[in-house]
Short mmCIF file of C-alpha atoms and ligand atoms in Angstrom, two decimals:
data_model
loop_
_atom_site.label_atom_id
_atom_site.label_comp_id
_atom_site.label_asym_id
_atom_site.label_seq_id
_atom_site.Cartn_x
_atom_site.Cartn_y
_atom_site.Cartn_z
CA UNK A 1 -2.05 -18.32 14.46
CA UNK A 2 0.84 -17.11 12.07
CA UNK A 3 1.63 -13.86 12.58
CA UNK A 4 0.63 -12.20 8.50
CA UNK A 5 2.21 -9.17 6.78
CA UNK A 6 -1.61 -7.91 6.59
CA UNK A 7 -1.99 -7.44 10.45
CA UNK A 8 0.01 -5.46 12.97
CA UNK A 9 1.51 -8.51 14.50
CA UNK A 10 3.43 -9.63 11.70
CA UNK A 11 4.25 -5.96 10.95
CA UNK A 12 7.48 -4.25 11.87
CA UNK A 13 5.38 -0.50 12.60
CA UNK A 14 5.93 0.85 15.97
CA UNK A 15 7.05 4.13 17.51
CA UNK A 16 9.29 5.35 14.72
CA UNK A 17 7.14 4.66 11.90
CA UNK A 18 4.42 6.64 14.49
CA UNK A 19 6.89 9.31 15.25
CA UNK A 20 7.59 9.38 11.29
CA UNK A 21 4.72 9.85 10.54
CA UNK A 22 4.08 12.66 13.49
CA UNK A 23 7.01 14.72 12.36
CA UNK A 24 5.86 14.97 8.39
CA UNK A 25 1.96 15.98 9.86
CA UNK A 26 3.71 18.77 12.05
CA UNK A 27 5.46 20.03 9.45
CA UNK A 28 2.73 21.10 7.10
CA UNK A 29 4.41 19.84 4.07
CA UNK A 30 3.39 16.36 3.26
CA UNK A 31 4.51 16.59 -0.65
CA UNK A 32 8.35 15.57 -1.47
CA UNK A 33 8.55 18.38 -4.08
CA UNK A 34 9.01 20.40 -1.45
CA UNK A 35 10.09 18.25 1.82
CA UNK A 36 13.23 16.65 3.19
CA UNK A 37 11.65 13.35 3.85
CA UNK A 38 11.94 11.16 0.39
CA UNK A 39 14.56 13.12 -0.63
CA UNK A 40 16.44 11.58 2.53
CA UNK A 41 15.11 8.28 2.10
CA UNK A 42 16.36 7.69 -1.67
CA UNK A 43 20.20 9.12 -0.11
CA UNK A 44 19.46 6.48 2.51
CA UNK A 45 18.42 3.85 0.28
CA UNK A 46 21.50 4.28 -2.20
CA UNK A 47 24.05 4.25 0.56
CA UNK A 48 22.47 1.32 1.42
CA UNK A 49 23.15 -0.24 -1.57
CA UNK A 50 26.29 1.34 -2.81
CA UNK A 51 25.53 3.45 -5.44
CA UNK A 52 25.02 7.05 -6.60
CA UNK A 53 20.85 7.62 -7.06
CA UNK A 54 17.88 6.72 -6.12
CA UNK A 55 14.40 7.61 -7.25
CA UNK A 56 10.94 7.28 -4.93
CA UNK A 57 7.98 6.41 -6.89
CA UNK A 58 4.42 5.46 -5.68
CA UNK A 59 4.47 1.64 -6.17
CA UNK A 60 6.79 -0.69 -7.02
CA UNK A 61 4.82 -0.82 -10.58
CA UNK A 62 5.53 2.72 -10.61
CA UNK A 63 9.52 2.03 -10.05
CA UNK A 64 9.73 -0.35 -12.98
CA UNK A 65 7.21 2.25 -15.19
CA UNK A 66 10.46 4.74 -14.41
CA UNK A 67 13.26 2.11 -15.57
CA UNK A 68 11.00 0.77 -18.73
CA UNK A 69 10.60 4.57 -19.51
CA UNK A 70 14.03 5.24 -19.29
CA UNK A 71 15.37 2.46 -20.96
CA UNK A 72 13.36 4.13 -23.86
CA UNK A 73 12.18 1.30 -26.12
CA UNK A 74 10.24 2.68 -29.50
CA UNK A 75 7.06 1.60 -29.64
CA UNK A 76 7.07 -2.12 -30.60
CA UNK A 77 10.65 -3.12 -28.99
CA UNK A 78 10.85 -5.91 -26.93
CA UNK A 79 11.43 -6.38 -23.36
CA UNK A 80 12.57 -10.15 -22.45
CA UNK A 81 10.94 -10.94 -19.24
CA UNK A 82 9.61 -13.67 -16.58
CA UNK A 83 5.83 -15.41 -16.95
CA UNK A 84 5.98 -15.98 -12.84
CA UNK A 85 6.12 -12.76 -11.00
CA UNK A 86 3.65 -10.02 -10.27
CA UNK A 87 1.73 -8.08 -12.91
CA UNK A 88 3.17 -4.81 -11.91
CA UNK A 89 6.94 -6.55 -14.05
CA UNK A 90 4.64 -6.10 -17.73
CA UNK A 91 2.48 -3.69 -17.05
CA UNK A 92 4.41 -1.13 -18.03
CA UNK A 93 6.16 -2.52 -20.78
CA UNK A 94 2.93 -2.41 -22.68
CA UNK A 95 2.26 1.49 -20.56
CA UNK A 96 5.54 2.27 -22.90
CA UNK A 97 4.20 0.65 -26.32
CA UNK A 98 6.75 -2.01 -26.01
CA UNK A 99 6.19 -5.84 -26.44
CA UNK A 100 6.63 -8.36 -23.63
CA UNK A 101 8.44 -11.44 -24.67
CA UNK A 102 8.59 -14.22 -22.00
CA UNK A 103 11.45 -16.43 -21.53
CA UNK A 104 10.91 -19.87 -19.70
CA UNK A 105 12.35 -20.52 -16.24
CA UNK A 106 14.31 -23.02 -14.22
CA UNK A 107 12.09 -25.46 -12.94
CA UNK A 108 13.76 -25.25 -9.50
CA UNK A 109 13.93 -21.65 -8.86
CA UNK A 110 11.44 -20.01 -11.06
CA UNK A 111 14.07 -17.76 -11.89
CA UNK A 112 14.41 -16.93 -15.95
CA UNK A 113 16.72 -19.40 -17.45
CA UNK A 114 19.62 -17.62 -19.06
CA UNK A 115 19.46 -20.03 -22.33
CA UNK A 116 16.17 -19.28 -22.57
CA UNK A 117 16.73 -15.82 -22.44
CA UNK A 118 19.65 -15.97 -25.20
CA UNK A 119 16.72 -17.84 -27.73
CA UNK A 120 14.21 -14.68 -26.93
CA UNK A 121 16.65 -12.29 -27.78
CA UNK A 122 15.42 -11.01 -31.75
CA UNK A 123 16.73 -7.64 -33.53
CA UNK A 124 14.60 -5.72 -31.91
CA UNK A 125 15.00 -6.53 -27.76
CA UNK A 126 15.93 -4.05 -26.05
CA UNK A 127 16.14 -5.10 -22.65
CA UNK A 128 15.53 -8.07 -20.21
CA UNK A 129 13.32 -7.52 -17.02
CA UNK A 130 14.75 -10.06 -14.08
CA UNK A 131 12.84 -10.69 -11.54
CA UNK A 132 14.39 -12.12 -7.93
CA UNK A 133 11.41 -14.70 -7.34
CA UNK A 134 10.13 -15.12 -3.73
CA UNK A 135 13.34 -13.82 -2.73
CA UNK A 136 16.02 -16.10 -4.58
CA UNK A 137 18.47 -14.77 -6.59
CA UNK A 138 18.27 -14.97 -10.11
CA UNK A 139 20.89 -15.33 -12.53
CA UNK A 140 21.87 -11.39 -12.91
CA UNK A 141 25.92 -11.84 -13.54
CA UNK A 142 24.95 -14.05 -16.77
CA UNK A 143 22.40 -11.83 -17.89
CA UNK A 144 24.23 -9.18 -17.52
CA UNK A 145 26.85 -10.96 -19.79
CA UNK A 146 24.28 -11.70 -22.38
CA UNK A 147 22.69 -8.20 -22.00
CA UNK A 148 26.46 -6.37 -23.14
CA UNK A 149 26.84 -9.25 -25.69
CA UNK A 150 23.54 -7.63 -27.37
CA UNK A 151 23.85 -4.16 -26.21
CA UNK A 152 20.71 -4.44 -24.20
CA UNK A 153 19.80 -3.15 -20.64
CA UNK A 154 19.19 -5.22 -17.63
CA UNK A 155 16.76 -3.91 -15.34
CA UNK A 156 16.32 -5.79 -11.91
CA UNK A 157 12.89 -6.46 -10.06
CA UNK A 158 13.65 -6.73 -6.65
CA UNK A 159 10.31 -5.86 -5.31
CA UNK A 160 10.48 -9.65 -3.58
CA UNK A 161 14.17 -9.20 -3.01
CA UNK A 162 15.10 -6.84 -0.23
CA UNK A 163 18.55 -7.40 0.71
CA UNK A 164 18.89 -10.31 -1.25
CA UNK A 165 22.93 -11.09 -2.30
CA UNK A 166 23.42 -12.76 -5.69
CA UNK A 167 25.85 -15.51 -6.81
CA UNK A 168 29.13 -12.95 -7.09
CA UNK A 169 28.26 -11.69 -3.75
CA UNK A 170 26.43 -8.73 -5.06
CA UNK A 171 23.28 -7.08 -3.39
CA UNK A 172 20.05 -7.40 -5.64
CA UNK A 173 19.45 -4.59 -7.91
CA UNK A 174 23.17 -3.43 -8.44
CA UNK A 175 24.24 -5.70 -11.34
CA UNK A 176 21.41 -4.32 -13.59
CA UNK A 177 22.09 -0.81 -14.80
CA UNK A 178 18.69 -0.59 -12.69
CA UNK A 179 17.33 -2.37 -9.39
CA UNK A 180 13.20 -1.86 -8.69
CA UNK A 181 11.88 -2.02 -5.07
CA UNK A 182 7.92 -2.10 -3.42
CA UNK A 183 7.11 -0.74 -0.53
CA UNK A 184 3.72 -2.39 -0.50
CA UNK A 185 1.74 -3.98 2.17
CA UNK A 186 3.09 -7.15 1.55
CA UNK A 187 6.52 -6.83 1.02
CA UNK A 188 9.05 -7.34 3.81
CA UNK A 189 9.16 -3.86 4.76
CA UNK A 190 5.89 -1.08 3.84
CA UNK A 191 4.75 2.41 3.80
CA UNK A 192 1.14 1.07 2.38
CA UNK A 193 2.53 1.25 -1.14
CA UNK A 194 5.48 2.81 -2.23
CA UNK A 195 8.41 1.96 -5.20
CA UNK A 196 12.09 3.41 -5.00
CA UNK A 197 14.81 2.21 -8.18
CA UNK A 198 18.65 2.56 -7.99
CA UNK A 199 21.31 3.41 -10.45
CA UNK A 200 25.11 4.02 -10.47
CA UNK A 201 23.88 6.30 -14.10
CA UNK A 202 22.92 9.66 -14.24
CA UNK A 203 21.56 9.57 -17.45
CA UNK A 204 19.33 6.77 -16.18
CA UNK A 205 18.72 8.64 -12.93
CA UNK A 206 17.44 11.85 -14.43
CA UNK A 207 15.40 10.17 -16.80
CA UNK A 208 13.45 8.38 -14.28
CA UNK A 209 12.89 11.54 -11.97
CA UNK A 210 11.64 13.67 -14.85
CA UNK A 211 9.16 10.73 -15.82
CA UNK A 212 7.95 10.30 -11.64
CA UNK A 213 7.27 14.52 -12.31
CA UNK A 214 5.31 15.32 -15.64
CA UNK A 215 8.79 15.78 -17.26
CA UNK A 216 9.57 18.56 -15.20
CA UNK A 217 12.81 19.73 -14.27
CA UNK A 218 11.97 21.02 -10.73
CA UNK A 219 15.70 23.53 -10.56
CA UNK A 220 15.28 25.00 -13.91
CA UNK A 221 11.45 26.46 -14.21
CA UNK A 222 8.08 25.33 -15.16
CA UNK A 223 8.90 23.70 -18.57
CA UNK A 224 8.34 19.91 -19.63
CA UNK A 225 11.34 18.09 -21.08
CA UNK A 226 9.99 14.95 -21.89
CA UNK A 227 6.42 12.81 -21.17
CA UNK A 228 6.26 11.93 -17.87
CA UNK A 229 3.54 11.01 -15.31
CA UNK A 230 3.13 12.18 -11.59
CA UNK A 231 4.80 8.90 -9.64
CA UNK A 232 6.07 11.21 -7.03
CA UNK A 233 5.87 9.76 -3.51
CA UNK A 234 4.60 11.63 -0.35
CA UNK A 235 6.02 12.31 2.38
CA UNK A 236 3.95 11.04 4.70
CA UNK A 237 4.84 7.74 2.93
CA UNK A 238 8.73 8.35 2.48
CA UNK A 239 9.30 9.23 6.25
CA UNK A 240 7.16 5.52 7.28
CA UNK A 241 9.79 3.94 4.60
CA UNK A 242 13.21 5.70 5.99
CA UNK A 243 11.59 4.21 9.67
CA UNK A 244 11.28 0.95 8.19
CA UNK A 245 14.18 1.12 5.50
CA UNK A 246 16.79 1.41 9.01
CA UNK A 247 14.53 -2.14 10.08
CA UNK A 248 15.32 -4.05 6.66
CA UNK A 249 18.76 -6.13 8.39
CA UNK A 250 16.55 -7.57 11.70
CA UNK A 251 13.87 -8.47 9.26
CA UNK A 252 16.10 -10.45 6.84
CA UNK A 253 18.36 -12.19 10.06
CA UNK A 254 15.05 -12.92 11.40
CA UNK A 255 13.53 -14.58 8.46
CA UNK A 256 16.88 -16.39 7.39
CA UNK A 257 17.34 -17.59 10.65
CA UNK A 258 13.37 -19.74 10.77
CA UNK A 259 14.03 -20.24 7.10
CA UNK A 260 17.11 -22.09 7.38
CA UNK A 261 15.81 -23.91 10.89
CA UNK A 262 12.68 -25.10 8.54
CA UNK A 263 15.71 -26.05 5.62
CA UNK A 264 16.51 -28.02 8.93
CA UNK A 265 13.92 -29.87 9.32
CA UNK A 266 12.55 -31.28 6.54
CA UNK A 267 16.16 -31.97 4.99
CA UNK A 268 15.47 -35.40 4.75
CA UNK A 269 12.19 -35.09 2.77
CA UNK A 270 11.71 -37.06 -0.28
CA UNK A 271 10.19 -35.36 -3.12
CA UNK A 272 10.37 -32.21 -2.40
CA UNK A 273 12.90 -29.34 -2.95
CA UNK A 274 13.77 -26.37 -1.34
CA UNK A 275 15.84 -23.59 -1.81
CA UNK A 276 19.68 -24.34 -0.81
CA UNK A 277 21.17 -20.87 -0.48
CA UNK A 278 19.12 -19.38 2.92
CA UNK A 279 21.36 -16.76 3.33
CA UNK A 280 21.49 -15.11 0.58
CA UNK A 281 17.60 -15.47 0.02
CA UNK A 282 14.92 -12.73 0.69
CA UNK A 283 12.58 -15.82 1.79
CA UNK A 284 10.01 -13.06 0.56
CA UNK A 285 7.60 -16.45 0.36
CA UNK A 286 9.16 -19.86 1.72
CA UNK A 287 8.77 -21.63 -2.08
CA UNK A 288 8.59 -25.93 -2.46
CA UNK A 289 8.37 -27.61 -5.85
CA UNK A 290 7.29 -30.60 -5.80
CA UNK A 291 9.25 -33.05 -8.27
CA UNK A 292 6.24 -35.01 -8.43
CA UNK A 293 3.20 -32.96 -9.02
CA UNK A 294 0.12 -32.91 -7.22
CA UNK A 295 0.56 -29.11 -5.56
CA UNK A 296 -3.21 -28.13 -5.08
CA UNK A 297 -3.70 -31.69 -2.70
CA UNK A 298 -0.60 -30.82 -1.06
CA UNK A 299 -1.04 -26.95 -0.37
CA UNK A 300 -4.81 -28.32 0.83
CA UNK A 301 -3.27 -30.48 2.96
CA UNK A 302 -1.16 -28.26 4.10
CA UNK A 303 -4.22 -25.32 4.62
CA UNK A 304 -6.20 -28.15 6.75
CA UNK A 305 -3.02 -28.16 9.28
CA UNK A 306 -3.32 -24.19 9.26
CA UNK A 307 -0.52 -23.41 7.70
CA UNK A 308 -0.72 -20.13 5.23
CA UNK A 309 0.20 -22.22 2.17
CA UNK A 310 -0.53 -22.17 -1.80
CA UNK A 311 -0.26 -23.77 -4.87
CA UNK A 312 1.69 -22.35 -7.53
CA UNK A 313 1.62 -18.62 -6.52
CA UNK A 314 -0.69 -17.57 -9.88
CA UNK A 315 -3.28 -18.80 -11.21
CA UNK A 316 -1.77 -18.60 -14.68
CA UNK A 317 2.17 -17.42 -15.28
CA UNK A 318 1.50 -14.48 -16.86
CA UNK A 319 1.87 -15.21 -20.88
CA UNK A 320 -1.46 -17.08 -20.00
CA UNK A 321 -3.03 -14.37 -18.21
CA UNK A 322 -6.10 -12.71 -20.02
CA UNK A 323 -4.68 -9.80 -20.03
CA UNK A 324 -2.47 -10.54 -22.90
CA UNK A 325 -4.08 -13.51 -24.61
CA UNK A 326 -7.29 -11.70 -25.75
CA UNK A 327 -7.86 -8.63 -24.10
CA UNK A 328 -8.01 -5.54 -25.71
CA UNK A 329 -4.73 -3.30 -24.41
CA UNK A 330 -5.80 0.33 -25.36
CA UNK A 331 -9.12 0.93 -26.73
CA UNK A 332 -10.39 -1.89 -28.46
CA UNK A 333 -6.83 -2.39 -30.30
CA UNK A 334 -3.97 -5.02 -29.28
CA UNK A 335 -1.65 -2.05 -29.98
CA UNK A 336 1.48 -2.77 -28.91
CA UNK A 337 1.63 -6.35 -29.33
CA UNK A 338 0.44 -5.90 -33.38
CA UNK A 339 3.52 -3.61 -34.19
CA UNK A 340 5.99 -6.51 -35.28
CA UNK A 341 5.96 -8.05 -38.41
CA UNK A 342 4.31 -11.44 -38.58
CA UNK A 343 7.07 -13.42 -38.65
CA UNK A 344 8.00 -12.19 -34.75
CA UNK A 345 4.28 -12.09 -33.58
CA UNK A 346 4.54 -12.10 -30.08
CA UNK A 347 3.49 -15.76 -28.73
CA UNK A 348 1.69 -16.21 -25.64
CA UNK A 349 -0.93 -18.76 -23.71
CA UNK A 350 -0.32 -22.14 -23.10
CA UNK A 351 2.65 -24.29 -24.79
CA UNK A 352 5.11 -21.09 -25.18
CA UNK A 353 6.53 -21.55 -21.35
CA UNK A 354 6.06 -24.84 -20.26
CA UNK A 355 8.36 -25.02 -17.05
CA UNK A 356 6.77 -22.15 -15.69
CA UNK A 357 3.01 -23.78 -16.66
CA UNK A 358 4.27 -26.86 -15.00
CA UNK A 359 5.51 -25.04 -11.99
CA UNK A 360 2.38 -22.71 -11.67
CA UNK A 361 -0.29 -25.91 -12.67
CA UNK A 362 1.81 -28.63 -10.99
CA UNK A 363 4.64 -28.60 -8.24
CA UNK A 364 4.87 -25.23 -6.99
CA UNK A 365 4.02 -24.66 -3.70
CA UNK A 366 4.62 -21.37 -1.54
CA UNK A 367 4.24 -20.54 2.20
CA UNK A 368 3.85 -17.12 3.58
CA UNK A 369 7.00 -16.49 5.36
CA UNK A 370 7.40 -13.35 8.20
CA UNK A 371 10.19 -12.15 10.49
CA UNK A 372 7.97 -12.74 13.29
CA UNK A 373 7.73 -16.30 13.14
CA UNK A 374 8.75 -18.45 16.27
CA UNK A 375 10.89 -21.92 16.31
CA UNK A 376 7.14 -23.30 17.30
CA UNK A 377 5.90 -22.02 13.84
CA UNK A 378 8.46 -22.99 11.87
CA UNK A 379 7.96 -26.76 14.22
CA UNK A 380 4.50 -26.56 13.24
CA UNK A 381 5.18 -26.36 9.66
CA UNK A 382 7.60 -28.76 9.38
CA UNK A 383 5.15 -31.54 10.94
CA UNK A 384 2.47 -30.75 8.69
CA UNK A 385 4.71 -30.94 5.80
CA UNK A 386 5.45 -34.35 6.67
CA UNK A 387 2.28 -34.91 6.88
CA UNK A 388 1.28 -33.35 3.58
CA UNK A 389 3.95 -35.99 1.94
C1 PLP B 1 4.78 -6.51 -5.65
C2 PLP B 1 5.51 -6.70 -6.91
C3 PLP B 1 5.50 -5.75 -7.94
C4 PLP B 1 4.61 -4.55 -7.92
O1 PLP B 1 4.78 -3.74 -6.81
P1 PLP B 1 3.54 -2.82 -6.30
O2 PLP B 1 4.19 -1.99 -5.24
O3 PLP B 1 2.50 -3.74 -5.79
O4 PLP B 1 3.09 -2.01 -7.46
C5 PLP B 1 6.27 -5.97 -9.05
N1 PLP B 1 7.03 -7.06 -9.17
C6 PLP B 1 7.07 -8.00 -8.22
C7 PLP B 1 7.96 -9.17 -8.41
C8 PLP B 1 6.30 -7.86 -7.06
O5 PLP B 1 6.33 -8.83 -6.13
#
């Protein structure tokens, strides 16, 4: 049995998170208006990463609803993003009335492909949405370059990408002028669900707190400076996250360590590539591509041996999910997505990213990864991989 991030043995909870949890229930206040609890976990959480603010949210969704909101597109911009990550990276870039424009990805990484990203850009982008896939760093230093080139902002989704250091050395979500962060049930660490976003800008910073609080400036009186939902996080929830937040190192050593011992052990393998950079990775997932094709046989294969595998993470990258092809958005109108003039139409569905179709349809392959695996796991995968070859 591998130990899973949906069952207490593949969990990092234990007496602090209990303890946590305790404390906020004794005190009587559970809501951070009010508490100490998130307020000391978004302090924690920008020390941790070097800069000045942090903002709790509910969800990671909610985290990147705060940086799309205060990056402030007008209804109909467009936000350059990724067709392989989780929904909660668009969903609210069409929650702000602005248009999602996908960019294709390197075929190796999944990661958006800066050149790709320089061909999206049209007169009226107005920022690109990274996302760290799986854990791997993606190209932030040259989208950052591209991003000042254009006068656009770079927001970072990190919500796969705890801890995760980029190319320059740099931890995930500080190259961006802001970094986005779950704490759901399946990310590497969890308060159930839970979001927190980072920013060396003030601006930025007091934009997204007002948004997480019906626009509400909580020092000043009851008065509503700008639209803004209720994101807040409790803190029953924030004091679980600080508990878990002081556990994020082991669980990254821990999962580099089997990651790279797997790297290891199927070095040799013909066919099929893995990432090369296991320090630096999140190894949020353990992600193959196949150069070859044939994923679904090969993730079967690998299922029959009992090993928590998949093929190509979706089921469609997202410019191919329903959502966007067809659906209606609000009401029964396609409102944002029939604000541009016809000429720059958004264009999604199949043909419009074809590394990340191939990827997704072909030679993608991902295995649940966790801190708590043993050298016999990670043994036990690499023999059925060989076998799955
Ligand atoms: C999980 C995830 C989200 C959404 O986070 P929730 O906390 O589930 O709302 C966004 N982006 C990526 C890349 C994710 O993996």
């Amino acid at each position: 049995m591998f130990p899973s991030m949906a069952d207490s043995g593949g969990r990092t909870l234990g007496d602090e998170e209990i303890a946590a949890a305790t404390r906020v229930l004794r005190s009587g206040m559970l809501s951070s208006v009010w508490g100490t609890e998130v307020r000391a976990l978004e302090a924690e959480m920008a020390t941790l990463h070097g800069v000045s603010h942090a903002v709790a949210a509910s969800s990671g969704t909610a985290a990147l609803h705060l940086a799309v909101a205060a990056a402030a597109p007008d209804p109909g911009d467009e936000i350059i993003t990724t067709p392989i990550s989780d929904f909660g990276t668009v969903a609210p870039i069409l929650a702000q009335n602005a248009v999602p424009v996908f960019a294709d990805v390197d075929p190796h990484t999944g990661n958006l492909d800066p050149d790709a990203v320089a061909k999206a850009i049209g007169p009226r982008t107005r920022a690109i949405l990274a996302v760290h896939l799986f854990g791997a760093p993606a190209p932030v230093a040259q989208l950052r370059e591209l991003a000042d080139r254009h006068g656009l902002m770079l927001i970072e989704d990190c919500a796969q990408a705890w801890l995760t250091r980029c190319a320059d050395g740099r931890l995930a979500g500080t190259t961006g002028s802001i970094g986005c962060f779950s704490l759901q049930q399946w990310k590497h660490i969890t308060c159930g669900d839970g979001g927190l976003t980072i920013t060396d800008d003030p601006e930025l910073a007091r934009r997204m707190r007002l948004f997480a609080d019906k626009g509400w400036p909580r020092d000043v009186g009851r008065s509503h400076l700008s639209l803004g939902l209720n994101y807040r996080m409790t803190e029953l929830s924030g004091a679980v996250a600080r508990a878990q937040l002081a556990k994020l190192p082991g669980v990254l050593a821990a999962r580099r360590r089997t990651a790279t011992r797997l790297l290891d052990a199927i070095a040799g393998l013909p066919g099929l590539r893995a990432p090369d950079n296991p320090d630096s990775h999140a190894w949020w997932l353990f992600p193959l591509v196949l150069e070859a094709g044939g994923n679904r046989e090969f993730a079967e294969s690998l299922r029959a041996d009992g090993i928590p595998a998949r093929a190509g993470y979706l089921q469609e990258p997202l410019h191919c999910a329903p959502a966007l092809v067809d659906a209606p958005i609000y009401g029964t109108s396609r409102f944002p997505l029939t604000v541009p003039p016809a000429d720059r139409l958004p264009e999604y569905g199949p043909g419009t990213c074809p590394v990340a179709e191939r990827l997704v349809r072909d030679t993608l392959v991902v295995i649940d990864w966790n801190e708590r695996y043993t050298d016999e796991h990670v043994d036990t995968i690499a023999t059925a991989l060989r076998r799955a070859r």
